[in-house]
Short mmCIF file of N, CA and C in Angstrom, two decimals:
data_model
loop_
_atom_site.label_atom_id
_atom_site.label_comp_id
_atom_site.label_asym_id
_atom_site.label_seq_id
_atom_site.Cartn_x
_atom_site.Cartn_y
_atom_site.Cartn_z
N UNK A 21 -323.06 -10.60 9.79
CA UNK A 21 -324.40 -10.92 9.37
C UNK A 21 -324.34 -12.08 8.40
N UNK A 22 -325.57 -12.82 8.48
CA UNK A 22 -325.56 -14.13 7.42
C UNK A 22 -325.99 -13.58 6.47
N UNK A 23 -325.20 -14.04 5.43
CA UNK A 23 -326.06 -13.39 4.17
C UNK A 23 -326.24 -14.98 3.21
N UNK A 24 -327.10 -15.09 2.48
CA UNK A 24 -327.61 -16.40 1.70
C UNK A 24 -327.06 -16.33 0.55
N UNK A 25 -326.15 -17.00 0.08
CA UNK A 25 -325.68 -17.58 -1.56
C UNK A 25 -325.98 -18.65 -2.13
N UNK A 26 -327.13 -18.56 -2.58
CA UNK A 26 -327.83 -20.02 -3.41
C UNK A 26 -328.05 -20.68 -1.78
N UNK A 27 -327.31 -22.22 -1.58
CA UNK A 27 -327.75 -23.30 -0.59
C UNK A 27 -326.32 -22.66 0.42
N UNK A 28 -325.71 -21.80 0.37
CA UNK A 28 -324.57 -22.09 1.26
C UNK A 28 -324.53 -20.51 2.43
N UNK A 29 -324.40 -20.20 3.58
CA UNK A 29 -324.49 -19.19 4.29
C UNK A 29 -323.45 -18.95 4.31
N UNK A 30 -322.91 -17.58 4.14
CA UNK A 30 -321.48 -16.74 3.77
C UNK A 30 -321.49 -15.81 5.11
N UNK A 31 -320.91 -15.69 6.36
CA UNK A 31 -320.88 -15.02 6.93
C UNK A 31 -319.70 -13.56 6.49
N UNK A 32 -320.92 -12.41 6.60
CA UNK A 32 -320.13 -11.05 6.09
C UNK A 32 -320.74 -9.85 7.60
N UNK A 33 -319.83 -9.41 7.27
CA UNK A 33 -320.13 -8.22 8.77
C UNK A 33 -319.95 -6.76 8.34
N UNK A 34 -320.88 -6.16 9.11
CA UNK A 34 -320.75 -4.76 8.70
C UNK A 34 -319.94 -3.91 9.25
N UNK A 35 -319.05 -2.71 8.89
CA UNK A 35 -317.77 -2.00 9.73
C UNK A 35 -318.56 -0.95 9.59
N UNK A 36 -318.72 -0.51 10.84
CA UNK A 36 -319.67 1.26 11.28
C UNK A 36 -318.56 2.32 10.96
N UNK A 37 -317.48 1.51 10.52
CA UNK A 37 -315.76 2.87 10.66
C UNK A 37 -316.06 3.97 11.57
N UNK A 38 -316.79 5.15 11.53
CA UNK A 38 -316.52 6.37 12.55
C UNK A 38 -318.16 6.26 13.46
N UNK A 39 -318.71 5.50 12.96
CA UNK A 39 -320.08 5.38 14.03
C UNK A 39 -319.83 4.74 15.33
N UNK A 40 -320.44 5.10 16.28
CA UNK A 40 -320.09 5.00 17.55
C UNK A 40 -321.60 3.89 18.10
N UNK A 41 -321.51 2.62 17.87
CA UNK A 41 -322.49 1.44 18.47
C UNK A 41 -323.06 1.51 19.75
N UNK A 42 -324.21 1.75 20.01
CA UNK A 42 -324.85 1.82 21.15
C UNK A 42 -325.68 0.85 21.48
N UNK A 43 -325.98 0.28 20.39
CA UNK A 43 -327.06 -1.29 20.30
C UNK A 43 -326.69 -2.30 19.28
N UNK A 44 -326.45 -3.42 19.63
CA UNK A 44 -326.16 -4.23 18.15
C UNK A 44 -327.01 -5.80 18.80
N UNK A 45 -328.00 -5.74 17.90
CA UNK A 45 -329.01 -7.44 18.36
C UNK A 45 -328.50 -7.98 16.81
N UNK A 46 -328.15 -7.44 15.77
CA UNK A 46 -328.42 -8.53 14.47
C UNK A 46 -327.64 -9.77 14.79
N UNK A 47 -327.04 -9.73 15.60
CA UNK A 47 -325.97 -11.24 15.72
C UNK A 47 -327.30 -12.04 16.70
N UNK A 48 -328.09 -11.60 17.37
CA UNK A 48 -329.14 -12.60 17.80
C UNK A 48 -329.90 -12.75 16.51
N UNK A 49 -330.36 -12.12 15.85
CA UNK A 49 -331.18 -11.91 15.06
C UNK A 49 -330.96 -13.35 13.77
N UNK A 50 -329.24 -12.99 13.73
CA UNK A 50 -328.61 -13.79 13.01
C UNK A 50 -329.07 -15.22 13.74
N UNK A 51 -328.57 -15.70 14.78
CA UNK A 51 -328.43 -17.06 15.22
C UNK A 51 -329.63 -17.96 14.88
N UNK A 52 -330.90 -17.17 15.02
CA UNK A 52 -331.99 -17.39 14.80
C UNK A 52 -332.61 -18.33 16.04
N UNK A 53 -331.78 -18.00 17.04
CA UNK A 53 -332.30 -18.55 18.56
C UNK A 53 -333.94 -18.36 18.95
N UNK A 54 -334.57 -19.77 18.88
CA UNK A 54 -335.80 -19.10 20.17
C UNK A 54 -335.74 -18.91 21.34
N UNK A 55 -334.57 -18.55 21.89
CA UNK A 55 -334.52 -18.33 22.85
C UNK A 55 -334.48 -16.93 23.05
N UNK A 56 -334.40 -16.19 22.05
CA UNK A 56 -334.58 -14.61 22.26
C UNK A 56 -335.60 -14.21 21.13
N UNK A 57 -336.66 -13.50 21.53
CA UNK A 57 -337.64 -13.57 20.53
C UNK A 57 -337.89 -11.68 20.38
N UNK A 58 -338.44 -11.07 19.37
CA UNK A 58 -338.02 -9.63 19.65
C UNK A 58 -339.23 -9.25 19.39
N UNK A 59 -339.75 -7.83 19.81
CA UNK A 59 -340.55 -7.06 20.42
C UNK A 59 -340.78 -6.15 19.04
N UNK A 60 -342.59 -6.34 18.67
CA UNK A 60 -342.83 -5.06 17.91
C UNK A 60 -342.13 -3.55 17.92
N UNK A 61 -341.84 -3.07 16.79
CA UNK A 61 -340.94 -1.87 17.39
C UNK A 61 -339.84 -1.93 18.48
N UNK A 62 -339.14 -3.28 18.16
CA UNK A 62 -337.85 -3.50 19.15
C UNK A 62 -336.35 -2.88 18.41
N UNK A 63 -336.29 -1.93 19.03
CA UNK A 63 -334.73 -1.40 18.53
C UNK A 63 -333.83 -2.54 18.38
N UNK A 64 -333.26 -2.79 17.38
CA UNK A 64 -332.34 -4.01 17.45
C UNK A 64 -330.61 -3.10 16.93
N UNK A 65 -330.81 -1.95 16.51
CA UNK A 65 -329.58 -0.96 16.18
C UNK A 65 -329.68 0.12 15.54
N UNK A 66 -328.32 0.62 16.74
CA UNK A 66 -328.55 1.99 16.93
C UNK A 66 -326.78 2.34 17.29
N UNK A 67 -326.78 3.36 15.97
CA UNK A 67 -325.51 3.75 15.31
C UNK A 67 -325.54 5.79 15.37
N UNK A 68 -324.06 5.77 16.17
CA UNK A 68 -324.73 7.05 16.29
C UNK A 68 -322.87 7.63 15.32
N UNK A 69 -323.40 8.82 14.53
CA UNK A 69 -322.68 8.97 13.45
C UNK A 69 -322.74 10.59 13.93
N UNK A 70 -322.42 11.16 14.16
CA UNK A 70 -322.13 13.16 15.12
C UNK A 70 -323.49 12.98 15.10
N UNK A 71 -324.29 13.90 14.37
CA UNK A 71 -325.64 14.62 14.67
C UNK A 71 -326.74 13.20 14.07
N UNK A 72 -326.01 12.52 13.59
CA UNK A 72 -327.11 11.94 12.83
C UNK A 72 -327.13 9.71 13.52
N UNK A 73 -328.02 9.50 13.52
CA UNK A 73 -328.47 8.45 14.54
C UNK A 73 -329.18 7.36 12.77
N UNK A 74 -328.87 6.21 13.03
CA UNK A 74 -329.04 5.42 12.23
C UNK A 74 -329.78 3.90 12.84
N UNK A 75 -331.01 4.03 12.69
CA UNK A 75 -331.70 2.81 13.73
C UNK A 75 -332.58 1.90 13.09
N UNK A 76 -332.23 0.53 13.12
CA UNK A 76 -333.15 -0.38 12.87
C UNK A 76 -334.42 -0.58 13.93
N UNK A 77 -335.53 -0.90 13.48
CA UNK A 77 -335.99 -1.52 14.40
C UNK A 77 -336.83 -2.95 13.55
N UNK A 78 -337.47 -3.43 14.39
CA UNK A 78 -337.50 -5.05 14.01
C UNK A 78 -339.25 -4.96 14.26
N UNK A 79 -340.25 -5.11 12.85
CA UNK A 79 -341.54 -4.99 13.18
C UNK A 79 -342.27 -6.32 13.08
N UNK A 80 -342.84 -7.04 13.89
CA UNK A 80 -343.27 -8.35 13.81
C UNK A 80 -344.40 -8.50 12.57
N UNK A 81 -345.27 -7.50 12.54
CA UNK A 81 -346.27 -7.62 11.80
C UNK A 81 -345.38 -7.50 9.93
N UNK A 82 -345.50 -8.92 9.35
CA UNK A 82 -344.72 -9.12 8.23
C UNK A 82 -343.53 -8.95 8.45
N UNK A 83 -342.77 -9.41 9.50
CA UNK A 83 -341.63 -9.71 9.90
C UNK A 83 -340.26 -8.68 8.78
N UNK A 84 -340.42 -7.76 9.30
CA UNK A 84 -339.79 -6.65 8.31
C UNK A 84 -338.83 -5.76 9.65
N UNK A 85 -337.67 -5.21 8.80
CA UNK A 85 -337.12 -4.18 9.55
C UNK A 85 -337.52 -2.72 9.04
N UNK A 86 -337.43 -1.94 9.77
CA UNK A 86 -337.79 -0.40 9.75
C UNK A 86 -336.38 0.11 9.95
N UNK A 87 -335.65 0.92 8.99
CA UNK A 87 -334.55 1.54 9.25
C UNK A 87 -334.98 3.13 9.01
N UNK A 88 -334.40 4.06 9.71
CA UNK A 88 -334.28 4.93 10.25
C UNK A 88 -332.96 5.81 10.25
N UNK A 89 -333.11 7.00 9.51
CA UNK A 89 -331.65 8.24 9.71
C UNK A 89 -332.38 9.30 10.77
N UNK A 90 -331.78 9.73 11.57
CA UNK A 90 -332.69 10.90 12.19
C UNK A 90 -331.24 11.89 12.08
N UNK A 91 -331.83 13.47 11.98
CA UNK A 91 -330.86 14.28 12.79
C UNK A 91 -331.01 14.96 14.07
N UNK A 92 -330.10 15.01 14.41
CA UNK A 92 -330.57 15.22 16.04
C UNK A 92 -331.52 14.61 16.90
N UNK A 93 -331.74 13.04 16.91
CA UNK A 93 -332.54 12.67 17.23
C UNK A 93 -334.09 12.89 17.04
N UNK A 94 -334.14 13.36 16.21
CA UNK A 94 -335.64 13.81 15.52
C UNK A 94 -336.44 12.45 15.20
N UNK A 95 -336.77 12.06 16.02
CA UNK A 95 -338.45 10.64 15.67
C UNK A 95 -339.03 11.18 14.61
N UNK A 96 -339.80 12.27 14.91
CA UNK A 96 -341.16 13.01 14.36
C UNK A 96 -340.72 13.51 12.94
N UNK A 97 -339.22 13.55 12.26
CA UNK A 97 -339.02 14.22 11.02
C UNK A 97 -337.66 13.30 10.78
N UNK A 98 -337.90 11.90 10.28
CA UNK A 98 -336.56 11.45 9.96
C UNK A 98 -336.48 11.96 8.61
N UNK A 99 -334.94 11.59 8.16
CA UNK A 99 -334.28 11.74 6.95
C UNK A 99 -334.58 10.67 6.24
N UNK A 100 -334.74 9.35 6.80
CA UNK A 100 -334.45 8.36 5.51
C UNK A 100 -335.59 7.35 6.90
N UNK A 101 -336.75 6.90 6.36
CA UNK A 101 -337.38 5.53 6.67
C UNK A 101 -337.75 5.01 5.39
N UNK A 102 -337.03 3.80 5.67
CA UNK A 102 -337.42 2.57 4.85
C UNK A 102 -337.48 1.66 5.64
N UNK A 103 -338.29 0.44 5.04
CA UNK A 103 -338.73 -0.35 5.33
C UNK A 103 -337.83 -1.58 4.48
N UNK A 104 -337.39 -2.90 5.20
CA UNK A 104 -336.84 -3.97 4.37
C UNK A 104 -337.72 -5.42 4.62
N UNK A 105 -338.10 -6.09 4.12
CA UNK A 105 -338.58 -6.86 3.99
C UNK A 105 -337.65 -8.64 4.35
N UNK A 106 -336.66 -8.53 4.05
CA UNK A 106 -335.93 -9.87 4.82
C UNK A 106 -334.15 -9.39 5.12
N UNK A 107 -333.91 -9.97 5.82
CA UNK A 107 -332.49 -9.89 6.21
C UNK A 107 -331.20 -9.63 4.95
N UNK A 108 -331.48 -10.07 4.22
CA UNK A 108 -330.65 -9.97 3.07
C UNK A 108 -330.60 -8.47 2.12
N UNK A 109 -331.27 -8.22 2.16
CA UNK A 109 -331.74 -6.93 1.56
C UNK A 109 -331.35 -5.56 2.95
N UNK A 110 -332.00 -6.35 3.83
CA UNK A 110 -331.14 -5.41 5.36
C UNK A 110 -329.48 -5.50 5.22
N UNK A 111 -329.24 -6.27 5.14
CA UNK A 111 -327.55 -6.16 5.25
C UNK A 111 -326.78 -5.29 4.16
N UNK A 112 -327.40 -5.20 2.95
CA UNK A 112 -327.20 -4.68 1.44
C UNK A 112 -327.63 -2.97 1.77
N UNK A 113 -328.51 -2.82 2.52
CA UNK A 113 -329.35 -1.56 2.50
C UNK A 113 -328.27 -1.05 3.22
N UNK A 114 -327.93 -1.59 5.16
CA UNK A 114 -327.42 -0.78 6.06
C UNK A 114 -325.69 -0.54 5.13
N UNK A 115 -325.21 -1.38 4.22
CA UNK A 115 -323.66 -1.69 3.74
C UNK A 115 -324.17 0.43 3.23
N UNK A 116 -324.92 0.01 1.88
CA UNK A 116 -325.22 1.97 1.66
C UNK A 116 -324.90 2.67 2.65
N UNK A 117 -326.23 2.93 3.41
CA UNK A 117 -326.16 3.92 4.48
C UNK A 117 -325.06 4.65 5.21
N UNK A 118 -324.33 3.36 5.72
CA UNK A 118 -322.93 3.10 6.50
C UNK A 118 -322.14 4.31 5.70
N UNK A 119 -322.08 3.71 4.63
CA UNK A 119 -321.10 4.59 3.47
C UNK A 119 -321.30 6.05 3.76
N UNK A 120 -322.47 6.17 3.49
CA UNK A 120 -323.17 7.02 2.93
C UNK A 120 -322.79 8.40 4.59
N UNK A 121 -323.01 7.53 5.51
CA UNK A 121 -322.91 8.44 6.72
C UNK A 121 -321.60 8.38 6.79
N UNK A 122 -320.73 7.61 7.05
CA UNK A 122 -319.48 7.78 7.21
C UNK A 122 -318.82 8.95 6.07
N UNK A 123 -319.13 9.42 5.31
CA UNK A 123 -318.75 9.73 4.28
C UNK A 123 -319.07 11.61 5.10
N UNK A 124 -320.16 11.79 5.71
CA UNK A 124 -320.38 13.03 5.66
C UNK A 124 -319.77 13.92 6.53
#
């Protein structure tokens, strides 16, 4: 993931260690291609950790991500929605989480 230091872009990447990747768009997300443009409520990742599922999705309206813990696939009763507001703060948020699930 790009992350911003003052004028200079530092490429840093995130390690899922025991999560098992089923979706990964932030490297489009990253490039900042118009050639791939993403979808209200577009899953852009989706991290599956035993019972518990860890999902971004990408909301156009104020160009924000929606992250997501579910257990057992539970939509209707997640554990953790937040909302991030720019990429930088996404990369800082999912680095927690990561921990945080790998850990359990």
């Amino acid at each position: 993931m790009m992350v911003s230091e003052g004028d200079n872009k530092v490429v840093k990447s995130l390690d899922f260690k025991s999560g098992e990747i089923i979706k990964n768009l932030l490297k489009e997300y990253e490039k900042e291609t118009p050639d791939y443009q993403f979808f209200d409520n577009e899953e852009i990742l989706k991290v599956i950790y035993g019972q518990y599922t860890l999902n971004v999705l990408y909301r156009q309206r104020g160009s924000v991500f929606k992250i997501l813990i579910l257990k057992d696939g539970n939509y209707f009763n997640p554990i953790v929605k937040q909302e991030e507001g720019d990429y930088e703060s996404l990369f800082f948020t999912l680095q927690n989480y990561i921990g945080l699930l790998d850990s359990i």
